[in-house]
XYZ file of C-alpha atoms in Angstrom:
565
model
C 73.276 -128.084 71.301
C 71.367 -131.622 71.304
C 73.150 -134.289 73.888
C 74.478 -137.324 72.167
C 73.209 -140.381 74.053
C 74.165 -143.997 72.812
C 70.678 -145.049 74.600
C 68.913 -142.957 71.963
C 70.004 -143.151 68.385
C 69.609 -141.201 65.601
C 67.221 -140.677 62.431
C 64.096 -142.465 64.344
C 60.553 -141.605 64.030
C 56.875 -142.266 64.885
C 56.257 -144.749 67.449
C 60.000 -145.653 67.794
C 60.603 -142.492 68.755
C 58.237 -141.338 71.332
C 59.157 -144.826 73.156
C 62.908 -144.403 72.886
C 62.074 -140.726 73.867
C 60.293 -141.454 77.114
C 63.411 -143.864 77.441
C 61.513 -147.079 77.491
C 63.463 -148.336 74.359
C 67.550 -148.320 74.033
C 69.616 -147.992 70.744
C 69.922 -151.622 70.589
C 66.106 -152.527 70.565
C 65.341 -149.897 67.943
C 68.051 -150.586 65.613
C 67.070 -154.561 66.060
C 63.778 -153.517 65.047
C 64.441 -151.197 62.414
C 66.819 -153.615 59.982
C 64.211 -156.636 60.669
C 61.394 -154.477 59.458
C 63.707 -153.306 56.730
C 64.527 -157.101 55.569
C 60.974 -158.324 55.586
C 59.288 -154.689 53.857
C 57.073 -154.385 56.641
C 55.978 -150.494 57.060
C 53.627 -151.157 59.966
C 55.479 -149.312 62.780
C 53.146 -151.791 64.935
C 55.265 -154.672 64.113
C 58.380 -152.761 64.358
C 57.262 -151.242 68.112
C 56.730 -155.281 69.019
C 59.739 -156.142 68.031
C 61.504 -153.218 69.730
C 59.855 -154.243 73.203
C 60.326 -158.139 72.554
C 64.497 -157.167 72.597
C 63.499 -154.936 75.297
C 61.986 -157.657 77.037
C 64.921 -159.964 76.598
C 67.380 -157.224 78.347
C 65.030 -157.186 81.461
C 65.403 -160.973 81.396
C 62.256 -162.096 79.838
C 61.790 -164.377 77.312
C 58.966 -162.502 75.240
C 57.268 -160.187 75.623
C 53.510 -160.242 76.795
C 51.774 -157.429 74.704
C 48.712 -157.248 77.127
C 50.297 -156.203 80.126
C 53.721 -154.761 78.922
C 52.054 -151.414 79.320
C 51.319 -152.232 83.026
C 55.159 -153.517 83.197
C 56.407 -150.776 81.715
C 54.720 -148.355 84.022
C 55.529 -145.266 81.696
C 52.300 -142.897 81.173
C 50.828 -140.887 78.238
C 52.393 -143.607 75.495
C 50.576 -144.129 72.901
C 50.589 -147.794 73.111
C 48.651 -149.708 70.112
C 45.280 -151.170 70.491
C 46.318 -154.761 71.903
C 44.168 -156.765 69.671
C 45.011 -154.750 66.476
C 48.880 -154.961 67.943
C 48.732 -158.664 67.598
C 46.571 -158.959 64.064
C 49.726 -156.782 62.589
C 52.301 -159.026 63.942
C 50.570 -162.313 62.939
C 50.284 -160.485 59.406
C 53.675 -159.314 59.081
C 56.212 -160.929 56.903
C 58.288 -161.192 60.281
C 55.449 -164.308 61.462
C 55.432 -166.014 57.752
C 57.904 -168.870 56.493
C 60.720 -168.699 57.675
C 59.705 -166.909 60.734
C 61.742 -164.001 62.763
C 58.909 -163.905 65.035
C 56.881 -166.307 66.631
C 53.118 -165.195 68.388
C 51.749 -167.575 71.400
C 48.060 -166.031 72.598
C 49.078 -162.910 73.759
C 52.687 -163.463 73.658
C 55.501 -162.598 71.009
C 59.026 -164.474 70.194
C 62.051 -163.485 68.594
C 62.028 -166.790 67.057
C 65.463 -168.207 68.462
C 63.794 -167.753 72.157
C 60.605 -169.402 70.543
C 62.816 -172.357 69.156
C 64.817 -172.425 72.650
C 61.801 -172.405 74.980
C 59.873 -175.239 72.479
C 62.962 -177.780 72.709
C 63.526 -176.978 76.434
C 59.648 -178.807 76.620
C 59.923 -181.342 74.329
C 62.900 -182.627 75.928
C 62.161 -181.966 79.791
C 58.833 -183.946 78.844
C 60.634 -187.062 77.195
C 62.816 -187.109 80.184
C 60.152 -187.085 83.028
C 58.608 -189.763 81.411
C 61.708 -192.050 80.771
C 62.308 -194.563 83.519
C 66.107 -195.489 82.987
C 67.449 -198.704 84.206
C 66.377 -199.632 87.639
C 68.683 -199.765 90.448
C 68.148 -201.988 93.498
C 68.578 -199.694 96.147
C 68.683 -200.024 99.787
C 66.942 -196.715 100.771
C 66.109 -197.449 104.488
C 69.820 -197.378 104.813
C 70.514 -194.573 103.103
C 66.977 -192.570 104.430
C 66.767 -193.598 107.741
C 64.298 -192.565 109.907
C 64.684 -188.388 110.163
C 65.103 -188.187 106.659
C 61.657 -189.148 105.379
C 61.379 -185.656 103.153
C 64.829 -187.477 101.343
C 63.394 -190.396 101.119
C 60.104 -189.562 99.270
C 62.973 -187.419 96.593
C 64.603 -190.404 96.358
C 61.967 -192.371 94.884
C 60.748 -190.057 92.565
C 64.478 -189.665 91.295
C 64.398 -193.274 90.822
C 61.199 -193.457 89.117
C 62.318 -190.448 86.193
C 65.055 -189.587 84.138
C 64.550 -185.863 85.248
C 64.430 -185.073 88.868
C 63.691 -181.441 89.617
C 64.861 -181.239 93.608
C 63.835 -177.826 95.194
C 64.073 -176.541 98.285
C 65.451 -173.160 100.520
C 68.928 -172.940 101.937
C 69.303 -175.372 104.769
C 66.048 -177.462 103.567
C 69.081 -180.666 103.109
C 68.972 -180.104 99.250
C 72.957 -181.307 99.374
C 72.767 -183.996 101.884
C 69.112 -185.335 99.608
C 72.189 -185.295 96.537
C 75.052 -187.106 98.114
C 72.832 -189.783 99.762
C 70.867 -190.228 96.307
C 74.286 -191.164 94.434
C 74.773 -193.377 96.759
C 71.789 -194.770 96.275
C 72.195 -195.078 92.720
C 75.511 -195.935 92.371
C 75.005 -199.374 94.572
C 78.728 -199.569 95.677
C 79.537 -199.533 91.490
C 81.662 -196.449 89.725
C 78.997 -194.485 87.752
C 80.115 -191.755 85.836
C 79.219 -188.389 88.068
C 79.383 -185.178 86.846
C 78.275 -182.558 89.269
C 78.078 -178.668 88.174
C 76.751 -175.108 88.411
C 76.704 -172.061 86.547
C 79.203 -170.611 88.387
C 83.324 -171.046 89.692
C 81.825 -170.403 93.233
C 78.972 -172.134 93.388
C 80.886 -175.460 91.334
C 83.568 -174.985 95.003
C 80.920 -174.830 97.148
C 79.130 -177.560 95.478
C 81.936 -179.664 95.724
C 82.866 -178.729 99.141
C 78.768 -180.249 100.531
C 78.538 -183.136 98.806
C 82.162 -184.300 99.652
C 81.419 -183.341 103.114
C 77.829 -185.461 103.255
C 79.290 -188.068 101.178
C 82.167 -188.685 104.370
C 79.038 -189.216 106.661
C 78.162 -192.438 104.504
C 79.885 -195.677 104.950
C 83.230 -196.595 103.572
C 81.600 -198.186 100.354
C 79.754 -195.737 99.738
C 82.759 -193.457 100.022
C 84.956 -195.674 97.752
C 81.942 -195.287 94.683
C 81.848 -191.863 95.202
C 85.216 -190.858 95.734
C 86.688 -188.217 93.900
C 83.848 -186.266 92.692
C 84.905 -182.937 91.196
C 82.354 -180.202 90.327
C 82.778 -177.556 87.565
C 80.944 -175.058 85.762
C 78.711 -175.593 83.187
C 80.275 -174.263 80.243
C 83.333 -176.622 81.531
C 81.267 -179.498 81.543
C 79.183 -178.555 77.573
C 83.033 -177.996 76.442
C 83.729 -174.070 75.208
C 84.349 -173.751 71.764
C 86.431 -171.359 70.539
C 84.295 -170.178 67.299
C 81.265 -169.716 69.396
C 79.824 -168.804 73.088
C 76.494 -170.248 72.071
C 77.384 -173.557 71.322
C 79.739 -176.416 73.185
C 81.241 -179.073 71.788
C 78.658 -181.576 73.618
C 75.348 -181.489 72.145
C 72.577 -183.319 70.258
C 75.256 -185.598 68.271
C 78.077 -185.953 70.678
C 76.302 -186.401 74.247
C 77.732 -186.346 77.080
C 79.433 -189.450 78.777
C 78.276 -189.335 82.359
C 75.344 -191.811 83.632
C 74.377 -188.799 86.197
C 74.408 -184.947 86.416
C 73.814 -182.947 89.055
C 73.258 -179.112 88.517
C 73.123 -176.999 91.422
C 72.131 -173.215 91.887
C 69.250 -174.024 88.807
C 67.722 -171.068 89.145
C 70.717 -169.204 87.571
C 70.680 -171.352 84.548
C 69.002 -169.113 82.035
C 66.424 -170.766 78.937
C 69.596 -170.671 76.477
C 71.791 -172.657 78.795
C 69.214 -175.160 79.636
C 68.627 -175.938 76.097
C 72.189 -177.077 75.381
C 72.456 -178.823 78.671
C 69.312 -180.988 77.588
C 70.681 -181.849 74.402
C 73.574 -183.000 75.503
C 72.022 -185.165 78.117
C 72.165 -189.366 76.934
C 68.656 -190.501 76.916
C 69.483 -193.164 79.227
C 70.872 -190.607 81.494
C 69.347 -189.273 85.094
C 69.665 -185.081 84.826
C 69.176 -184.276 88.832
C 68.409 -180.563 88.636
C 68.586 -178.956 91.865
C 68.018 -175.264 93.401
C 65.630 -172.410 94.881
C 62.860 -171.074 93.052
C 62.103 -168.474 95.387
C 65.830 -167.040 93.947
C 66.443 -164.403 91.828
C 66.556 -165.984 88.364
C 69.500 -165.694 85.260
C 70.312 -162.454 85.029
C 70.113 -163.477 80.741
C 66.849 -164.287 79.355
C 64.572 -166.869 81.011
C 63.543 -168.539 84.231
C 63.177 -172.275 83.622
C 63.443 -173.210 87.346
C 60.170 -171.274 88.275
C 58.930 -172.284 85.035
C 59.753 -176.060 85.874
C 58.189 -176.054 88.884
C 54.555 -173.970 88.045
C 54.395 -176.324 84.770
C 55.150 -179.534 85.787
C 52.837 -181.981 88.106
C 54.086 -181.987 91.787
C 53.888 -185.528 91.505
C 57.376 -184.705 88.831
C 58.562 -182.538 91.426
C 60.408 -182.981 94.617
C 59.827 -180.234 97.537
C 61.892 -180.182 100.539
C 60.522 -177.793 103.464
C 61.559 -178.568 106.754
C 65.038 -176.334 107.080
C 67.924 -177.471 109.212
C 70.916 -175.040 109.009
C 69.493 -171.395 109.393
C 68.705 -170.538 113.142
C 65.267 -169.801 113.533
C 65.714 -165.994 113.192
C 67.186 -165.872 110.205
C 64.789 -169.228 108.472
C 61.948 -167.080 109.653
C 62.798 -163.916 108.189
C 63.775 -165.853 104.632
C 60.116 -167.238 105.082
C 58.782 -164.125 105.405
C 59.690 -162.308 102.936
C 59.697 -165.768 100.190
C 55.665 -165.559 101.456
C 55.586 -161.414 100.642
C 54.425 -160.443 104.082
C 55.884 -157.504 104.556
C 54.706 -156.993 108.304
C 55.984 -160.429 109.414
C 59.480 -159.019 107.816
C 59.433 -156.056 109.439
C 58.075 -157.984 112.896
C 61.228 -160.478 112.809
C 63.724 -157.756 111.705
C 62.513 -155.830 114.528
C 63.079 -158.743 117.028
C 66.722 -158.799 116.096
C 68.912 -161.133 118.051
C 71.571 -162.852 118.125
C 71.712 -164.038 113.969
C 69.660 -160.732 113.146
C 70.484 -157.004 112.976
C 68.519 -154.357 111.146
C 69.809 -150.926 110.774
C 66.935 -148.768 109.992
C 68.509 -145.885 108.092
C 69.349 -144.488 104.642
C 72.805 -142.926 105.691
C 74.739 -145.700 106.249
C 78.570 -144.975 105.613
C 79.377 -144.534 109.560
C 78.017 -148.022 110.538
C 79.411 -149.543 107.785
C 83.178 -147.768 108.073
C 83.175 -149.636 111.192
C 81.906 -152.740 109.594
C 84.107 -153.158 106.425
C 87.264 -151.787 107.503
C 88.302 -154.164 110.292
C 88.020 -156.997 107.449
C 89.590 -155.148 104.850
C 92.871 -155.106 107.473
C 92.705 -158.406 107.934
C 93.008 -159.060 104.540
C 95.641 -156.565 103.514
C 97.843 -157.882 106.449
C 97.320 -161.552 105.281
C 97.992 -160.570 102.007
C 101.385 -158.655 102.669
C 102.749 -161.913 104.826
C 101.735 -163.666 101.522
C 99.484 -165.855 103.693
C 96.526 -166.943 101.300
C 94.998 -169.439 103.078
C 94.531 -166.883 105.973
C 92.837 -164.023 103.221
C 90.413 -166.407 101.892
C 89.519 -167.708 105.120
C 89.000 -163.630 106.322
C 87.431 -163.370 102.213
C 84.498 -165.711 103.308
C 84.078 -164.121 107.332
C 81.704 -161.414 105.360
C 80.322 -159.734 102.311
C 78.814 -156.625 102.021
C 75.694 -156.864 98.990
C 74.449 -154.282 96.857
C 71.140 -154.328 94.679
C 73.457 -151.601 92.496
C 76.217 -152.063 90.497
C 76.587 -147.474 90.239
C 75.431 -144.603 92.379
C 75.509 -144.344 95.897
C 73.702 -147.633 96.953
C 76.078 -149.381 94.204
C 79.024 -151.883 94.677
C 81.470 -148.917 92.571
C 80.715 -146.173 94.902
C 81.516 -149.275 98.232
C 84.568 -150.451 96.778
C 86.063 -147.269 96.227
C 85.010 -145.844 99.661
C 86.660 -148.830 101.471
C 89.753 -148.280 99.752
C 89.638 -144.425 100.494
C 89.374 -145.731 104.078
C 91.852 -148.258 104.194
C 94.432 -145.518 103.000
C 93.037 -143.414 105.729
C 93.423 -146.011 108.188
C 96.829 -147.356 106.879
C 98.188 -143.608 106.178
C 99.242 -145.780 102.883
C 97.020 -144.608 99.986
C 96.711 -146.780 96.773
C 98.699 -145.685 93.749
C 97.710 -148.803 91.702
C 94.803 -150.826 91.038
C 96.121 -153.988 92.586
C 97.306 -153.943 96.253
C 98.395 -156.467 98.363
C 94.417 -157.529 99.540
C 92.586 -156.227 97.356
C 89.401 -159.074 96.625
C 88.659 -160.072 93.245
C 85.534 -161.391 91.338
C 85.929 -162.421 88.144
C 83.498 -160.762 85.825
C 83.868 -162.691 82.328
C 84.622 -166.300 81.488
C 88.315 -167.120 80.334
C 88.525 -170.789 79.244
C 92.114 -170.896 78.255
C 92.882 -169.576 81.855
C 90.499 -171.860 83.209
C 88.621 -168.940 85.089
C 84.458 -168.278 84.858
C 82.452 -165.824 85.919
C 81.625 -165.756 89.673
C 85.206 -166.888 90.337
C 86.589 -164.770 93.757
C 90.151 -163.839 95.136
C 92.643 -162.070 96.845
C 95.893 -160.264 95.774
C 98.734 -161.767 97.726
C 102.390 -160.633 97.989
C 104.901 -162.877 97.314
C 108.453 -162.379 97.561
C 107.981 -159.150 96.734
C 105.633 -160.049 93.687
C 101.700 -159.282 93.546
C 99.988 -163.002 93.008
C 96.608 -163.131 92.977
C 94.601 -166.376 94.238
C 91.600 -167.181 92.505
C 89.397 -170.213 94.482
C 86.463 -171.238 91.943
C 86.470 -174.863 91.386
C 89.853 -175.219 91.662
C 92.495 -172.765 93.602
C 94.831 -171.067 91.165
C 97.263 -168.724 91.081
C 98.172 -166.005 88.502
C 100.029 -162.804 87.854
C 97.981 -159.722 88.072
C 98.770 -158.834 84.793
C 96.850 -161.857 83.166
C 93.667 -160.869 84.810
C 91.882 -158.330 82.965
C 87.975 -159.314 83.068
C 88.076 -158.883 87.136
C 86.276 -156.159 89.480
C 87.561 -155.276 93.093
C 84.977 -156.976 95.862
C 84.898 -155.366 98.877
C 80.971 -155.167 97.837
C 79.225 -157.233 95.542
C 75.823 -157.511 93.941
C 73.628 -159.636 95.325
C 72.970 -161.454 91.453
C 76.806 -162.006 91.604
C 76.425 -163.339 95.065
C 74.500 -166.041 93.938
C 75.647 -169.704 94.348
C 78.208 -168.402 97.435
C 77.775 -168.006 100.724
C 79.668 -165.840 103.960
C 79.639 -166.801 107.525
C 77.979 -162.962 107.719
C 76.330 -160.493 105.279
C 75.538 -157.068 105.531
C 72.290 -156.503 102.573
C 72.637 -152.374 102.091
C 68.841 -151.397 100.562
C 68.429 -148.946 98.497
C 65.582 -146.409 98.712
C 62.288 -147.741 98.034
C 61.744 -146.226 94.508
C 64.711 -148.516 93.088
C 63.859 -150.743 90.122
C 65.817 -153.331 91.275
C 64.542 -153.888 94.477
C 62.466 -156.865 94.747
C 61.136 -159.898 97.035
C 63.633 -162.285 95.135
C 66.436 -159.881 95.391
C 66.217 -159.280 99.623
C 65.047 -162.923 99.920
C 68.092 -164.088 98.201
C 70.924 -161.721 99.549
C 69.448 -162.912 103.410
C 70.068 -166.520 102.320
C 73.550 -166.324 101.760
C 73.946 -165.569 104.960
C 75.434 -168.870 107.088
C 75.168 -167.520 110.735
C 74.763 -163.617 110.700
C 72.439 -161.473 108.545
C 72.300 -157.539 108.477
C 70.202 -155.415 107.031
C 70.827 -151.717 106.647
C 67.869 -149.541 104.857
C 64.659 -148.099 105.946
C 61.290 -149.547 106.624
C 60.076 -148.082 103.365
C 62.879 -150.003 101.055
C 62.298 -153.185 103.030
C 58.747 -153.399 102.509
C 58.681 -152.041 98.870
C 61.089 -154.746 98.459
C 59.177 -157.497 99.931
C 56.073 -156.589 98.161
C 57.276 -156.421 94.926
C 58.006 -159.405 92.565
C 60.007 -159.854 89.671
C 57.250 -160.985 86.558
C 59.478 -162.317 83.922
C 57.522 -163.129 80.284
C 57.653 -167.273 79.301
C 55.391 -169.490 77.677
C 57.704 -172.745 79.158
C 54.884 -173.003 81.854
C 51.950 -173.211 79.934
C 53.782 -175.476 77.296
C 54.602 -178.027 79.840
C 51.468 -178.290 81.601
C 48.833 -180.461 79.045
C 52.083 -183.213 79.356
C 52.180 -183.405 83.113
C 48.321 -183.745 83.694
């Protein structure tokens, strides 16, 4: 009897077949390219195998799909991949690349021609913003960049100088403090209209949380311009709409209000988001856009920070180097492995220390009982007082990071054995999915709750009632029963750890032949470390991961680059 897999439908043949066989293609890819070719009349299972791997390509978070090295990507032998030349003369034939178009061909690269559309407008208007000068300010910058912030200063007056300021730097590098100083710079002791945001709950808090902290180092007019700041998400700041997740109610006819924005974490933002934040950007506006490269990227389609910074001119860009929060352990293990060396990496794991431990092993559920289940205790017995303060405070002591969502390297497999512990240790085992301390990330965004995805929390007890306390932008409170788009988080992934940060984190590796391992992927879980990082894996996942990069397919690069010469 034949299997049924949903990852390999039915009544497919030829080339579609053999790729979906050797499990390069999924249902969804196939059947995309099967009622396009089907619309258009197109027969040439050529066009209908690039259009399979262009979907394909957008699920692995690219925005094409390069057809002269997706057989190196894709790392599958004995396909019978087309002739790449041929490959690309039946695509620019088809039917698909004619009037109006479903598929879009740039050199060696092939749109799905939303993506095409998407990527095209992100250009047009990054390049009309670079080179609009918006009203000058008079600004007193050797008050606000004294001497010791001369990296700030030189981002302040390209900021000043562009309508688009693309502000880069690693974790610690004074990205924040660069922020908080330049509103003050611009706002001359005047109310401006602020609006600061991220793609994420978390990383909108945390956000928040720097900039009001920098902004009370400044003097008290500065304070009084800036005061009451409030950072949100992204989609709360575009406006949800509830006929569509792909549009907001701000756009290209009803802009946004605010004389500044300030995105933070902007290597999350994927090309779709970016396009409707542009549009909805006043042309008068300053768009401050502000994050790590060196990051993973979205986990949807596109990576317009990267992209941003290989296109445009450095003379555009703003670069800050020097780091001042990491000790020098941990800032010279993130350097190592952001440069790929994976000797160095090993070298300063190695060296350990007092920020630094490395646990050089691929059985690693003894350390780590000892690790996780002092925390989870604390929580629980925060939790059953009905103390939240106390479990978010313990929520943010640590986080354990996984490159895995299943299988034994996977955050399902963690949270489950932590709870099977914590009944072990407790002697009380869990009947239900919600216990007093059990953490929460929220998974899914839920505008009429006023939750988004990246949101985290703990289950409290309150007089006799399970609450749970959810602290993304805002702190709020609900009744378990009204959360249903949540996962437990005694373990997270590291793409969901993005835009947050613990005072310690524990990266588990998993074994070098993963997929998902990668240089972005360790480089990021180490930086969201504050004061403690851990590492548990062997030498051969941490220098598979370190050596490896993730190559995501764009054209935004090459688009921008004639403009910025």
């Amino acid at each position: 009897m034949t299997t049924l897999d949903w990852r390999h439908p039915l009544g497919v043949t030829g080339l579609l077949q053999e790729f979906t066989d050797a499990e390069v293609l999924e249902s969804s890819d196939v059947r995309v390219a099967q009622r396009l070719t089907a619309l258009s009349g197109d027969s040439d299972e050529r066009v209908a195998l690039a259009v399979a791997v262009a979907v394909r390509a957008l699920r692995n978070g690219s925005v094409c799909v390069d057809l002269r090295s997706v057989e190196q990507q894709v790392g599958v032998e004995g396909l019978p991949w087309p002739d790449v030349d041929d490959w690309l003369a039946a695509v620019n034939a088809s039917p698909l690349a004619s009037t109006p178009p479903a598929l879009h061909t740039d050199g060696d690269l092939v749109y799905l021609d939303r993506y095409w559309l998407e990527e095209q407008q992100v250009c047009d208007d990054v390049r009309r913003m670079v080179a609009t000068a918006p009203e000058q300010v008079s600004p007193d910058i050797d008050r606000l960049f004294p001497a010791g912030f001369e990296e700030q200063r030189a981002a302040a007056k390209v900021a000043l100088s562009q309508g688009l300021t693309v502000l880069t730097g690693g974790p610690g590098t004074g990205k924040t403090t660069t922020v908080a100083r330049l509103l003050a710079l611009l706002a001359g002791g005047t109310r401006l209209r602020i609006a600061l945001a991220a793609p994420t709950g978390k990383a909108a808090a945390r956000l928040q949380e720097a900039v009001h902290a920098e902004i009370a180092k400044l003097d008290e007019a500065d304070q009084r311009a800036l005061a009451e700041l409030h950072a949100m998400t992204l989609h709360r700041l575009l406006g949800s709409r509830p006929d569509t997740s792909a549009r907001f109610r701000h756009n290209r006819g009803n802009r946004l209000p605010h004389d500044v924005i300030v995105v933070d974490e902007t290597s999350m933002v994927s090309l779709t988001m970016m396009a409707r934040l542009l549009e909805a950007v006043r042309p008068d506006a300053r768009l401050i856009l502000v994050g790590d490269p060196d990051q993973l990227a979205s986990v949807e389609a596109g990576a317009v920070l990267a992209d941003l910074v290989d296109g445009l001119d450095e003379s555009k860009l703003v670069a800050l180097k020097t780091p001042h929060r990491f000790g020098e352990s941990i800032g010279a293990l993130a350097a190592a492995i952001r440069e790929g060396d994976p000797d160095r990496t090993i070298e300063v794991l190695r060296a350990g220390g007092e920020h630094i431990e490395w646990i050089d092993t691929d059985a690693p559920q003894e350390y780590l009982r000892k690790l996780v289940v002092p925390q989870a205790r604390r929580l629980r017995d925060a939790a059953i007082l009905g103390d939240a303060d106390e479990a978010l405070r313990t929520l943010d002591e640590h986080r354990l990071l996984c490159a895995h969502r299943r299988g034994p390297y996977g955050v399902r497999f963690w949270n489950h054995q932590v709870e099977r512990w914590l009944a072990e240790d407790t002697g009380e085992p869990t009947w239900s999915a919600w216990y007093p301390g059990r953490p929460v990330l929220v998974t899914a965004n839920d505008y009429g709750l006023g939750l988004y995805n990246g949101d985290t929390g703990v289950t409290v007890r309150r007089d006799g009632v399970l609450r749970t306390v959810i602290a993304g932008s805002e702190r709020q409170e609900f009744a378990t029963s009204r959360l249903t788009d949540v996962d437990t988080m005694h373990a997270m992934t590291i793409h969901k750890s993005q835009g947050s940060q613990a005072d310690e984190v524990t990266v588990l590796l998993p074994q070098e032949d993963s997929r998902l391992l990668s240089r972005e992927l360790l480089y990021t879980g180490v930086t969201r470390a504050k004061t403690r990082i851990r590492v548990i894996g062997p030498e051969a996942s941490v220098r598979s991961a370190v050596q490896k990069r993730v190559v995501r397919a764009s054209g935004l690069a090459r688009r921008l680059r004639p403009a910025a010469g």
